[in-house]
Tab-separated table of C-alpha atoms in Angstrom:
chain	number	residue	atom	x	y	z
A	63	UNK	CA	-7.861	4.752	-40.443
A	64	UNK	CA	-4.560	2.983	-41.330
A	65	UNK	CA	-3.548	5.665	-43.946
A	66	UNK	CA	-4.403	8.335	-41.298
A	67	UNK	CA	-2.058	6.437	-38.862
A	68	UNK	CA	0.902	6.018	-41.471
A	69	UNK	CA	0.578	9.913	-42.463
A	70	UNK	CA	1.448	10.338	-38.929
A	71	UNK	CA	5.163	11.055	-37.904
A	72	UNK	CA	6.080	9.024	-35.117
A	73	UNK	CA	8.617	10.080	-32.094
A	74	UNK	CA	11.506	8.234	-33.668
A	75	UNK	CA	11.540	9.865	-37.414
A	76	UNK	CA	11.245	13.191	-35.571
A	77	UNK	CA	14.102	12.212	-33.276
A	78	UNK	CA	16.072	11.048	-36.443
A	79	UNK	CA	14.887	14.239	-38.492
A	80	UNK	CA	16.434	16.706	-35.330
A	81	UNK	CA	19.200	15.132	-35.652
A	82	UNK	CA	19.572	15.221	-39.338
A	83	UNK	CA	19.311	19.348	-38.687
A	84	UNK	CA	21.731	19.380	-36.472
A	85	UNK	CA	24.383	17.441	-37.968
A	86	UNK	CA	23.756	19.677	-41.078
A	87	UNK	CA	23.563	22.679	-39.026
A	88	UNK	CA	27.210	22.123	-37.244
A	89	UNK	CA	28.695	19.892	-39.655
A	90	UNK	CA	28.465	21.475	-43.111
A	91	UNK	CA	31.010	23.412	-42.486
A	92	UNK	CA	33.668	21.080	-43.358
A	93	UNK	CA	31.973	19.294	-46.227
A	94	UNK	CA	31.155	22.918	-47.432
A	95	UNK	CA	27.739	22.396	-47.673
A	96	UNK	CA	25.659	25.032	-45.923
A	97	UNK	CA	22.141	24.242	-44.110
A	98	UNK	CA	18.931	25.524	-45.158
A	99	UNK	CA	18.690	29.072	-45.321
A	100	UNK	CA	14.731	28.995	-44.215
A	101	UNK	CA	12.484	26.674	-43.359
A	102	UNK	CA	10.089	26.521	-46.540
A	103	UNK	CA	13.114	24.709	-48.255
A	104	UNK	CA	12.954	21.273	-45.826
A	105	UNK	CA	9.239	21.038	-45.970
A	106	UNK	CA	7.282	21.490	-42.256
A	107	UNK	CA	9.845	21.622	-39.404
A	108	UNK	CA	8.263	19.601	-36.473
A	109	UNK	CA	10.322	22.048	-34.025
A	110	UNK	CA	8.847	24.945	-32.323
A	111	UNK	CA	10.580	27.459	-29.605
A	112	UNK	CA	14.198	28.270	-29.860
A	113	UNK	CA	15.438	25.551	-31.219
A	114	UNK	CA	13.875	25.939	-34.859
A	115	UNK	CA	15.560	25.258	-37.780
A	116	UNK	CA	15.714	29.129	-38.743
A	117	UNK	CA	17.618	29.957	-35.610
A	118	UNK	CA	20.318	26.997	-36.386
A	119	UNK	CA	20.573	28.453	-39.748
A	120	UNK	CA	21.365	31.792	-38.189
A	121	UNK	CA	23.792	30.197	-36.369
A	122	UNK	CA	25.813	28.270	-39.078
A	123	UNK	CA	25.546	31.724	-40.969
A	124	UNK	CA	27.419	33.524	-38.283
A	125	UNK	CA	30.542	31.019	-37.692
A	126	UNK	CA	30.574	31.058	-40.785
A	127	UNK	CA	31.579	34.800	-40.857
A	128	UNK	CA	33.895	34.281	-37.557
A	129	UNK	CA	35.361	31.082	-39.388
A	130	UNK	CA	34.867	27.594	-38.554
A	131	UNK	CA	37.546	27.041	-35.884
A	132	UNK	CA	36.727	30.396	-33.510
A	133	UNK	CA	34.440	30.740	-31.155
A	134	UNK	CA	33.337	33.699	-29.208
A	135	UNK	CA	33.181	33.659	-25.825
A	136	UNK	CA	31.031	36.727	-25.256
A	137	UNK	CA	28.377	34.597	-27.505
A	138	UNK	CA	25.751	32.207	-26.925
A	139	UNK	CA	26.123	29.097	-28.927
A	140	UNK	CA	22.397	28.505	-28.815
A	141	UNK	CA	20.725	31.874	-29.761
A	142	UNK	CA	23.229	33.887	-30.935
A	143	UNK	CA	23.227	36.558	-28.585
A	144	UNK	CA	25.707	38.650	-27.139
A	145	UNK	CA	26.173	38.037	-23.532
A	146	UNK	CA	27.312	40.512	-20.833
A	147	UNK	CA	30.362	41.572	-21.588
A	148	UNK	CA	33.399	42.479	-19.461
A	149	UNK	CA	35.647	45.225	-20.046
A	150	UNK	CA	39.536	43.634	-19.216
A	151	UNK	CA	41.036	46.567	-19.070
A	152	UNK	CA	38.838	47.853	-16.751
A	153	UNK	CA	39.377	45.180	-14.377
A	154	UNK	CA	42.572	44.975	-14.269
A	155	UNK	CA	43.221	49.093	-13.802
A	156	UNK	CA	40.463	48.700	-11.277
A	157	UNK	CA	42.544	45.898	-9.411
A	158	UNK	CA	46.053	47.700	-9.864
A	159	UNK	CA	44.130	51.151	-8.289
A	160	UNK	CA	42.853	48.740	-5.170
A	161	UNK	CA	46.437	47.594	-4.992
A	162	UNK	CA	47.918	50.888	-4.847
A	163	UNK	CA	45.591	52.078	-2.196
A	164	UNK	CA	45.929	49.504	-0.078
A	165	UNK	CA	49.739	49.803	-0.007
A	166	UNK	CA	49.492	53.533	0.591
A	167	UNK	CA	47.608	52.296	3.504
A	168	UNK	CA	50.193	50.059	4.701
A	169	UNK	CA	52.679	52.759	4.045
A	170	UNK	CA	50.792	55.392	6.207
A	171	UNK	CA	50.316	53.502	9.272
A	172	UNK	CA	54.377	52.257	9.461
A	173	UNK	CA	56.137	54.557	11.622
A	174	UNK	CA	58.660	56.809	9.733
A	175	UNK	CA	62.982	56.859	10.097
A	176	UNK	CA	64.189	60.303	11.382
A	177	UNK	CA	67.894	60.416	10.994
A	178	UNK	CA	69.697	62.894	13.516
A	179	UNK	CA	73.319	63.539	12.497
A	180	UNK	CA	75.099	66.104	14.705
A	181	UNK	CA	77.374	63.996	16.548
A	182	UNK	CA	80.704	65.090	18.170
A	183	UNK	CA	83.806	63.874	16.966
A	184	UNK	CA	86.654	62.477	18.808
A	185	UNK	CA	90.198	61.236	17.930
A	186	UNK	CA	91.428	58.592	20.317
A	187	UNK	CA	94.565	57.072	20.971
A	188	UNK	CA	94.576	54.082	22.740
A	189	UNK	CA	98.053	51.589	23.720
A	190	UNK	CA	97.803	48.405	25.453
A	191	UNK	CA	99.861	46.457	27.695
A	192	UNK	CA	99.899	43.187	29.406
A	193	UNK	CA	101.580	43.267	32.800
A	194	UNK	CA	101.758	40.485	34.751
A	195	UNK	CA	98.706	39.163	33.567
A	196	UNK	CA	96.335	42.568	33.890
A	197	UNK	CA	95.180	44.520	30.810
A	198	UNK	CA	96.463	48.123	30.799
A	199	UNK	CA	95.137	50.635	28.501
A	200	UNK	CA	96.151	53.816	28.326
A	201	UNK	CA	95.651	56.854	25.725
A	202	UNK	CA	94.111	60.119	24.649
A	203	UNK	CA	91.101	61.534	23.525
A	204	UNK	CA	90.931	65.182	21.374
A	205	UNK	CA	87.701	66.966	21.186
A	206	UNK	CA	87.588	67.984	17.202
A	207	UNK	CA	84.690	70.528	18.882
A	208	UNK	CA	86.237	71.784	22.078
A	209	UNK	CA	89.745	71.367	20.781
A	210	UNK	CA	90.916	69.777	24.160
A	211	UNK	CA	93.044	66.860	25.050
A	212	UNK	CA	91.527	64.343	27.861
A	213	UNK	CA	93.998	61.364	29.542
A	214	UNK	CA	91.898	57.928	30.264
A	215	UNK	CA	92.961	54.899	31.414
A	216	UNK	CA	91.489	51.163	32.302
A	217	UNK	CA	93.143	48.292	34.034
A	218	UNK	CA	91.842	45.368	34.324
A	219	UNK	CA	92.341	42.079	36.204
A	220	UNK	CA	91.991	38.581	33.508
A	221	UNK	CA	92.448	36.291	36.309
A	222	UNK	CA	88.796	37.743	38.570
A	223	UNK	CA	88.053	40.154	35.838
A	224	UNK	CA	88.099	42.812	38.302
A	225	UNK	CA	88.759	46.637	37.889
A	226	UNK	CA	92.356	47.931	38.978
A	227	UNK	CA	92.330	51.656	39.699
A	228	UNK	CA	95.306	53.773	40.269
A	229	UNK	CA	94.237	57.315	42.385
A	230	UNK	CA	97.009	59.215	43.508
A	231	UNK	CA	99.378	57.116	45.313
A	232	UNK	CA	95.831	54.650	46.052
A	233	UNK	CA	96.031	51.246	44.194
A	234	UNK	CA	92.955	49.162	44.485
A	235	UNK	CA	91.241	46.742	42.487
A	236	UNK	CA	87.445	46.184	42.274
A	237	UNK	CA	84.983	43.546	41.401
A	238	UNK	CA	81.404	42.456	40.985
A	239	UNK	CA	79.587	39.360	41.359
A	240	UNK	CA	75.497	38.683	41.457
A	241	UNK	CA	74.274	35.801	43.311
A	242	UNK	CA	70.480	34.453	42.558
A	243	UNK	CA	68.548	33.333	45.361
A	244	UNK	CA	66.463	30.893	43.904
A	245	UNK	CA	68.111	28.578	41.275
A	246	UNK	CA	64.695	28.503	39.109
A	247	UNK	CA	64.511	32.418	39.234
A	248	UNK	CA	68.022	33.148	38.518
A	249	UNK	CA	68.111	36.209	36.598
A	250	UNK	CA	65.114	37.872	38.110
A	251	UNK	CA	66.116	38.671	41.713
A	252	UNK	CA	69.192	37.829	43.261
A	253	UNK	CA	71.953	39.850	45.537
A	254	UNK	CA	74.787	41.967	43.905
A	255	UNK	CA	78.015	41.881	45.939
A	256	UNK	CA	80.662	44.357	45.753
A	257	UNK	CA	84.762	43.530	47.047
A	258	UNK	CA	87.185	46.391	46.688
A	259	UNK	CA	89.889	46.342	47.932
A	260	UNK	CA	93.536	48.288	47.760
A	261	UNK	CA	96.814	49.519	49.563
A	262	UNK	CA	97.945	53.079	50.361
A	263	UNK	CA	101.199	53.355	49.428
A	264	UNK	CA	102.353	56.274	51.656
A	265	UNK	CA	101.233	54.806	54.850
A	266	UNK	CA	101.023	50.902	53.753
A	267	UNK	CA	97.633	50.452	54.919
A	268	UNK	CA	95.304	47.903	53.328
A	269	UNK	CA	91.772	47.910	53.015
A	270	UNK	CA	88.730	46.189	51.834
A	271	UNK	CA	85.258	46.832	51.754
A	272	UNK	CA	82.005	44.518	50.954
A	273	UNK	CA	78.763	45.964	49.526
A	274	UNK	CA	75.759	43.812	48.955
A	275	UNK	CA	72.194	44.639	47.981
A	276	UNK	CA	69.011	43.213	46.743
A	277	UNK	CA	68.585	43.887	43.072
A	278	UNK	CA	65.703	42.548	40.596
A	279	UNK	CA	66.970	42.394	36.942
A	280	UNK	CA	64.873	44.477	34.718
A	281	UNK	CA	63.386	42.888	31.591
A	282	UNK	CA	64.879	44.488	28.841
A	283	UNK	CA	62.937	47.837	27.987
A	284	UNK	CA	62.863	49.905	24.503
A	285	UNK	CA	61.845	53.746	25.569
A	286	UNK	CA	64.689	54.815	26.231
A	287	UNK	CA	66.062	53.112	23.070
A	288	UNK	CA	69.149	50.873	21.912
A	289	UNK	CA	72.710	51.719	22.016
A	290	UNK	CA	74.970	51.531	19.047
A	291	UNK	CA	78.442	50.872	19.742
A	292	UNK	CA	80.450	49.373	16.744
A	293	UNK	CA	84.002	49.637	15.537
A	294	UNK	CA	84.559	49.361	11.809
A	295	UNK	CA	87.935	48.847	10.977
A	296	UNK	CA	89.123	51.153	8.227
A	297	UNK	CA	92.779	49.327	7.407
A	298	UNK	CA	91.503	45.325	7.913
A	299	UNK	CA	90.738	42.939	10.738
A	300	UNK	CA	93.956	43.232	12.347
A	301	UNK	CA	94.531	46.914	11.515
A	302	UNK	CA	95.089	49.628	13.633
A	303	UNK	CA	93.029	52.357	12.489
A	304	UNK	CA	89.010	52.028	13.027
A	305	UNK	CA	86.047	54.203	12.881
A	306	UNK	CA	84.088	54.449	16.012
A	307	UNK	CA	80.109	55.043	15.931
A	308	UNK	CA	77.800	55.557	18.545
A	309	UNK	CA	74.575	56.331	19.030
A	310	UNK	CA	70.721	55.704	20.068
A	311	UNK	CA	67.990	54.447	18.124
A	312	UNK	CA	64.412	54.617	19.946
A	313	UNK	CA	61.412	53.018	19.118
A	314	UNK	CA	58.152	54.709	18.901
A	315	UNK	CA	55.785	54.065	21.273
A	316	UNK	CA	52.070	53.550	20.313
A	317	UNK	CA	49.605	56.139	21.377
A	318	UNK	CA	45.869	55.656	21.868
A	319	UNK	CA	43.337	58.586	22.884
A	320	UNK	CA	39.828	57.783	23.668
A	321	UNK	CA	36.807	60.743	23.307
A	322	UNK	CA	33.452	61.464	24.314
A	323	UNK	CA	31.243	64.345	24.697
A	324	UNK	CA	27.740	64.974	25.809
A	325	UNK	CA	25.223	63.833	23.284
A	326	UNK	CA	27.059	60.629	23.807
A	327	UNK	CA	29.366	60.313	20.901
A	328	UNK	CA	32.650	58.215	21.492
A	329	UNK	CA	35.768	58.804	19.480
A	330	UNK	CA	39.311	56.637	19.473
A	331	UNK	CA	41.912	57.642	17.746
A	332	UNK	CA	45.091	55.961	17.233
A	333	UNK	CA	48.561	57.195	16.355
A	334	UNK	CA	52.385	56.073	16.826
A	335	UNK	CA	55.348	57.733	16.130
A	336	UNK	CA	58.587	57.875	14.519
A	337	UNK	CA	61.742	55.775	14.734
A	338	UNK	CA	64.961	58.425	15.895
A	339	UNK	CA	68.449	57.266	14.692
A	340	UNK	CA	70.671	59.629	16.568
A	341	UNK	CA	74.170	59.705	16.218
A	342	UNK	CA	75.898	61.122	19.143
A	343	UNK	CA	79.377	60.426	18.826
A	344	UNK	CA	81.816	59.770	15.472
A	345	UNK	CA	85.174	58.904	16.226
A	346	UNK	CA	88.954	58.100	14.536
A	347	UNK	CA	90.379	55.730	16.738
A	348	UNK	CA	94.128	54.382	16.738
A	349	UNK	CA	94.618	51.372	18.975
A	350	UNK	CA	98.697	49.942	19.262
């Protein structure tokens, strides 16, 4: 009975025998010597399942092959087997391609620019003078088109910056003022008031008139567009010579249409339009 019991392996020399494999299997690498190429060489391997001595053989056989130092990562360590692999490329042409369609997407539902360039061209003259402290412009415009000439004129007062007018032999000045009613509401509804006044000068008679209304400011609204107005000057800041553009640009305005018909299908569709740059006028102006 005793020799029967010391024949027996106990759990500790097969804990130190696993680890004896191991340590061979993993290790002999780098003291160049190699494991046991099958299990009748070591004698009766007390391991059974996957983790036999034959499969860490196989194992020390194939880094081997790969070289010590590399290890692949599309291979289990344990049994050797090629996992699922991954094609890279794929993935990444598959992820540019969902890229590229979504921008498209982005890129169709933007509203477009239409540029509209017909716009009639003007060459002004302008000249302006500083009487007794009013603002007098006078000039000319010629229609490039129409080929005509066209006298304007604007005076106006820096002291009330009012309007002066000269009609015939009627001289009259004009000016505006808005007064809000409430002083928390002040630029939604308020009262615009209206003086002109003036002097015949054939029969000396002087006149003035008041004009006053209710008005509500309207919040600022996009369909009928923004104006352009801008003066680029062509010979520096202080030049004479500038380029005069001006023009409209209108926003698009977003449509929705809604669908059904009998058998009780429902359709929406949704749309918006283009952005319109139009410019109307394109003009050479000389101010002295």
């Amino acid at each position: 009975m005793r020799d029967e019991r010391r024949q027996r392996p106990s759990t500790w020399h097969l804990a130190l025998l696993a680890i004896a494999l191991w340590t061979t299997a993993f290790c002999g690498t780098a003291s160049g010597t190699p494991p046991p190429s099958s299990a009748a060489a070591a004698g009766p391997s007390p391991f059974r399942g996957p983790y036999s001595r034959q499969v860490v053989a196989d194992l020390w056989t194939s880094r081997a092959q790969r070289g010590a130092n590399s290890l692949d990562p599309q291979t289990d360590l344990l049994s050797g087997t090629p996992l699922s692999g991954v094609d890279k490329d794929a993935v990444r042409r598959q992820r540019r391609k969902k890229f590229r369609d979504a921008l498209d997407s982005v890129r169709s539902a933007l509203p477009r620019i239409k540029i509209k360039t017909e716009p009639k061209t003007f060459l002004k003259i302008r000249k302006t003078l500083f009487p007794l402290k009013t603002r007098l412009t006078v000039g000319a415009d010629y229609s490039l088109q129409d080929r005509q000439w066209k006298l304007v004129s604007s005076w106006q007062d820096n002291v009330i910056g009012g309007t002066i007018t000269l009609n015939g032999r009627e001289f009259s000045i004009a000016k505006d003022w808005f007064l809000p009613f409430s002083e928390i509401d002040q630029h939604q509804v308020g009262a615009k008031l209206r003086v002109h006044a003036g002097l015949n000068m054939d029969t000396g008679r002087l006149f003035a008139k008041f004009r006053m209304r209710a008005e509500r400011l309207a919040p600022i609204a996009f369909g009928d567009g923004i104006r352009i107005d801008q003066r680029v000057p062509l010979d520096g800041r202080n030049g004479n010579a500038k380029l005069e553009v001006k023009g409209r640009v209108s926003f698009p305005e977003p449509q929705v249409e809604y669908s059904t018909d009998r058998q009780g299908n429902v359709g929406i569709m949704t749309g918006m339009g283009d952005v319109e740059v139009a410019i109307e006028q394109l003009n050479l102006c000389f101010e002295y």
